[in-house]
Amino acid sequence: MIEKGFTTCLWFDGRAEEAAQYYTSVFEDGRIGKTSRYTEAGPGPAGSVVTVDFEINGQKFVALNGGPEFSFTEAISFQITCENQAEVDHYWDRLTEGGGQEVQCGWVKDRFGVSWQIVPAVLLDMVGDPDPEKAKRATEAMLGMKKLDIAELRKAYEGA
């Protein structure tokens, strides 16, 4: 039987195993599955990693050592919805460590160049509020931040 759902394949240049280990350490429920290696048939050196299956937050991934032909862009990102500031801080700190980059409006780019949106769940309610003034204030506050600060967003939202 064919499995339902999707598996996201992430293309790396020789760093698939490192990436899978990193991502599974960032997320509490992360786990690594099967690792496939090149045989004598190639195209990579025999015994080197071709793919690593891993799972984080219930999402399945394959890290592929595909070579230098392709790299990540911001056109694709993963959104992490956080329940509180401690979760925002955790993911922000972990995904920017070791060469990651703070971007804008809750976005980071990790050390591998993968983009992530670290979003407090409450922000979605604020910017979608039927009161256009509250939504505007929350949106303007968000646009002025890199890492999203729930207390500051709430103050702006409430007009304080």
mmCIF file of C-alpha atoms in Angstrom:
data_model
loop_
_atom_site.group_PDB
_atom_site.id
_atom_site.type_symbol
_atom_site.label_atom_id
_atom_site.label_comp_id
_atom_site.label_asym_id
_atom_site.label_seq_id
_atom_site.Cartn_x
_atom_site.Cartn_y
_atom_site.Cartn_z
ATOM 1 C CA MET A 1 0.000 0.000 0.000
ATOM 2 C CA ILE A 2 1.255 3.464 -0.834
ATOM 3 C CA GLU A 3 1.683 5.699 2.168
ATOM 4 C CA LYS A 4 -0.519 8.795 2.295
ATOM 5 C CA GLY A 5 0.857 12.257 2.837
ATOM 6 C CA PHE A 6 4.042 13.802 1.580
ATOM 7 C CA THR A 7 7.703 13.470 2.352
ATOM 8 C CA THR A 8 9.766 16.603 1.884
ATOM 9 C CA CYS A 9 13.125 16.016 0.227
ATOM 10 C CA LEU A 10 15.858 18.483 1.168
ATOM 11 C CA TRP A 11 18.892 18.662 -1.145
ATOM 12 C CA PHE A 12 22.313 19.067 0.474
ATOM 13 C CA ASP A 13 25.849 19.141 -0.833
ATOM 14 C CA GLY A 14 27.484 16.426 1.273
ATOM 15 C CA ARG A 15 25.846 17.483 4.546
ATOM 16 C CA ALA A 16 22.643 15.388 4.577
ATOM 17 C CA GLU A 17 23.593 13.300 7.602
ATOM 18 C CA GLU A 18 24.747 16.355 9.566
ATOM 19 C CA ALA A 19 21.521 18.188 8.694
ATOM 20 C CA ALA A 20 19.277 15.282 9.731
ATOM 21 C CA GLN A 21 21.088 14.982 13.059
ATOM 22 C CA TYR A 22 20.813 18.726 13.614
ATOM 23 C CA TYR A 23 17.088 18.983 12.821
ATOM 24 C CA THR A 24 16.195 15.987 14.985
ATOM 25 C CA SER A 25 18.062 17.632 17.886
ATOM 26 C CA VAL A 26 16.121 20.909 17.507
ATOM 27 C CA PHE A 27 12.677 19.299 17.727
ATOM 28 C CA GLU A 28 11.740 17.343 20.842
ATOM 29 C CA ASP A 29 10.144 14.475 18.926
ATOM 30 C CA GLY A 30 12.763 14.293 16.159
ATOM 31 C CA ARG A 31 14.003 10.896 15.062
ATOM 32 C CA ILE A 32 16.265 9.527 12.382
ATOM 33 C CA GLY A 33 15.157 6.580 10.267
ATOM 34 C CA LYS A 34 16.939 4.755 7.470
ATOM 35 C CA THR A 35 20.271 5.890 6.047
ATOM 36 C CA SER A 36 21.098 4.830 2.479
ATOM 37 C CA ARG A 37 24.667 4.698 1.192
ATOM 38 C CA TYR A 38 26.228 4.680 -2.240
ATOM 39 C CA THR A 39 27.423 1.346 -3.578
ATOM 40 C CA GLU A 40 30.295 0.689 -5.960
ATOM 41 C CA ALA A 41 27.875 1.720 -8.741
ATOM 42 C CA GLY A 42 28.163 5.365 -7.534
ATOM 43 C CA PRO A 43 27.776 8.123 -8.468
ATOM 44 C CA GLY A 44 29.191 9.066 -5.034
ATOM 45 C CA PRO A 45 32.025 7.305 -3.222
ATOM 46 C CA ALA A 46 31.046 3.790 -2.102
ATOM 47 C CA GLY A 47 29.843 3.850 1.505
ATOM 48 C CA SER A 48 29.092 7.582 1.610
ATOM 49 C CA VAL A 49 25.591 8.757 2.530
ATOM 50 C CA VAL A 50 23.029 9.200 -0.253
ATOM 51 C CA THR A 51 19.918 9.824 1.883
ATOM 52 C CA VAL A 52 18.823 10.002 5.497
ATOM 53 C CA ASP A 53 15.144 9.632 6.419
ATOM 54 C CA PHE A 54 14.080 11.668 9.438
ATOM 55 C CA GLU A 55 10.937 12.985 11.072
ATOM 56 C CA ILE A 56 10.254 16.149 13.055
ATOM 57 C CA ASN A 57 6.881 17.257 14.448
ATOM 58 C CA GLY A 58 5.241 14.365 12.613
ATOM 59 C CA GLN A 59 6.550 15.579 9.228
ATOM 60 C CA LYS A 60 8.642 13.159 7.180
ATOM 61 C CA PHE A 61 11.792 14.336 5.432
ATOM 62 C CA VAL A 62 14.549 12.880 3.329
ATOM 63 C CA ALA A 63 17.935 14.588 3.407
ATOM 64 C CA LEU A 64 19.644 13.929 0.071
ATOM 65 C CA ASN A 65 23.301 14.444 -0.747
ATOM 66 C CA GLY A 66 22.604 15.682 -4.248
ATOM 67 C CA GLY A 67 25.669 17.800 -4.886
ATOM 68 C CA PRO A 68 26.349 21.505 -5.421
ATOM 69 C CA GLU A 69 23.868 22.073 -8.268
ATOM 70 C CA PHE A 70 21.006 23.436 -6.146
ATOM 71 C CA SER A 71 20.633 25.470 -2.975
ATOM 72 C CA PHE A 72 17.770 26.652 -0.799
ATOM 73 C CA THR A 73 15.905 29.932 -1.277
ATOM 74 C CA GLU A 74 13.348 31.825 0.780
ATOM 75 C CA ALA A 75 10.692 30.840 -1.749
ATOM 76 C CA ILE A 76 10.155 27.745 0.416
ATOM 77 C CA SER A 77 10.035 27.937 4.207
ATOM 78 C CA PHE A 78 8.765 25.897 7.132
ATOM 79 C CA GLN A 79 6.412 27.569 9.580
ATOM 80 C CA ILE A 80 6.608 26.633 13.254
ATOM 81 C CA THR A 81 3.565 27.774 15.238
ATOM 82 C CA CYS A 82 4.562 28.382 18.859
ATOM 83 C CA GLU A 83 2.315 28.490 21.907
ATOM 84 C CA ASN A 84 4.433 30.871 23.998
ATOM 85 C CA GLN A 85 7.552 33.024 24.076
ATOM 86 C CA ALA A 86 9.668 30.185 25.475
ATOM 87 C CA GLU A 87 8.943 28.137 22.331
ATOM 88 C CA VAL A 88 9.659 31.131 20.087
ATOM 89 C CA ASP A 89 12.972 31.668 21.886
ATOM 90 C CA HIS A 90 13.905 27.974 21.725
ATOM 91 C CA TYR A 91 13.397 27.616 17.982
ATOM 92 C CA TRP A 92 14.901 31.028 17.245
ATOM 93 C CA ASP A 93 18.034 30.273 19.248
ATOM 94 C CA ARG A 94 18.473 26.732 17.955
ATOM 95 C CA LEU A 95 17.849 27.544 14.285
ATOM 96 C CA THR A 96 20.198 30.544 14.268
ATOM 97 C CA GLU A 97 23.032 28.808 16.132
ATOM 98 C CA GLY A 98 26.150 27.732 14.312
ATOM 99 C CA GLY A 99 25.882 30.154 11.424
ATOM 100 C CA GLY A 100 22.132 30.682 11.082
ATOM 101 C CA GLN A 101 20.831 34.121 10.187
ATOM 102 C CA GLU A 102 18.124 36.292 11.756
ATOM 103 C CA VAL A 103 15.942 37.716 9.037
ATOM 104 C CA GLN A 104 12.713 39.713 9.568
ATOM 105 C CA CYS A 105 9.163 39.214 10.856
ATOM 106 C CA GLY A 106 9.933 35.947 12.638
ATOM 107 C CA TRP A 107 11.969 34.419 9.815
ATOM 108 C CA VAL A 108 15.363 32.778 10.221
ATOM 109 C CA LYS A 109 17.668 30.983 7.866
ATOM 110 C CA ASP A 110 19.476 28.053 9.491
ATOM 111 C CA ARG A 111 23.129 27.106 8.946
ATOM 112 C CA PHE A 112 22.160 25.014 5.913
ATOM 113 C CA GLY A 113 20.249 27.861 4.258
ATOM 114 C CA VAL A 114 16.754 26.507 4.998
ATOM 115 C CA SER A 115 14.217 29.232 5.872
ATOM 116 C CA TRP A 116 11.907 28.938 8.877
ATOM 117 C CA GLN A 117 9.048 31.119 10.124
ATOM 118 C CA ILE A 118 8.807 31.084 13.908
ATOM 119 C CA VAL A 119 5.311 32.356 14.614
ATOM 120 C CA PRO A 120 3.445 32.728 17.910
ATOM 121 C CA ALA A 121 -0.074 31.320 17.466
ATOM 122 C CA VAL A 122 -1.530 34.426 19.093
ATOM 123 C CA LEU A 123 -0.092 36.586 16.288
ATOM 124 C CA LEU A 124 -2.328 34.885 13.754
ATOM 125 C CA ASP A 125 -5.372 35.912 15.790
ATOM 126 C CA MET A 126 -4.079 39.454 16.208
ATOM 127 C CA VAL A 127 -3.353 40.180 12.554
ATOM 128 C CA GLY A 128 -6.633 38.542 11.571
ATOM 129 C CA ASP A 129 -8.718 40.459 14.110
ATOM 130 C CA PRO A 130 -11.978 41.845 12.682
ATOM 131 C CA ASP A 131 -11.068 45.216 14.236
ATOM 132 C CA PRO A 132 -8.890 46.731 11.491
ATOM 133 C CA GLU A 133 -7.067 49.072 13.886
ATOM 134 C CA LYS A 134 -5.991 46.244 16.193
ATOM 135 C CA ALA A 135 -4.899 44.133 13.221
ATOM 136 C CA LYS A 136 -2.992 47.083 11.759
ATOM 137 C CA ARG A 137 -1.132 47.798 15.017
ATOM 138 C CA ALA A 138 -0.166 44.136 15.432
ATOM 139 C CA THR A 139 0.992 43.905 11.816
ATOM 140 C CA GLU A 140 3.046 47.089 12.063
ATOM 141 C CA ALA A 141 4.683 45.830 15.270
ATOM 142 C CA MET A 142 5.505 42.493 13.613
ATOM 143 C CA LEU A 143 7.025 44.218 10.588
ATOM 144 C CA GLY A 144 9.438 46.066 12.878
ATOM 145 C CA MET A 145 10.776 42.927 14.550
ATOM 146 C CA LYS A 146 13.187 40.172 13.715
ATOM 147 C CA LYS A 147 12.394 37.662 16.493
ATOM 148 C CA LEU A 148 8.737 38.073 17.407
ATOM 149 C CA ASP A 149 8.111 39.262 20.958
ATOM 150 C CA ILE A 150 4.644 38.251 22.149
ATOM 151 C CA ALA A 151 4.495 40.867 24.938
ATOM 152 C CA GLU A 152 5.391 43.680 22.519
ATOM 153 C CA LEU A 153 2.964 42.381 19.902
ATOM 154 C CA ARG A 154 0.190 42.274 22.514
ATOM 155 C CA LYS A 155 0.952 45.831 23.653
ATOM 156 C CA ALA A 156 0.761 47.115 20.092
ATOM 157 C CA TYR A 157 -2.407 45.119 19.425
ATOM 158 C CA GLU A 158 -4.092 46.539 22.525
ATOM 159 C CA GLY A 159 -2.922 50.085 21.722
ATOM 160 C CA ALA A 160 -0.922 50.346 24.936
#
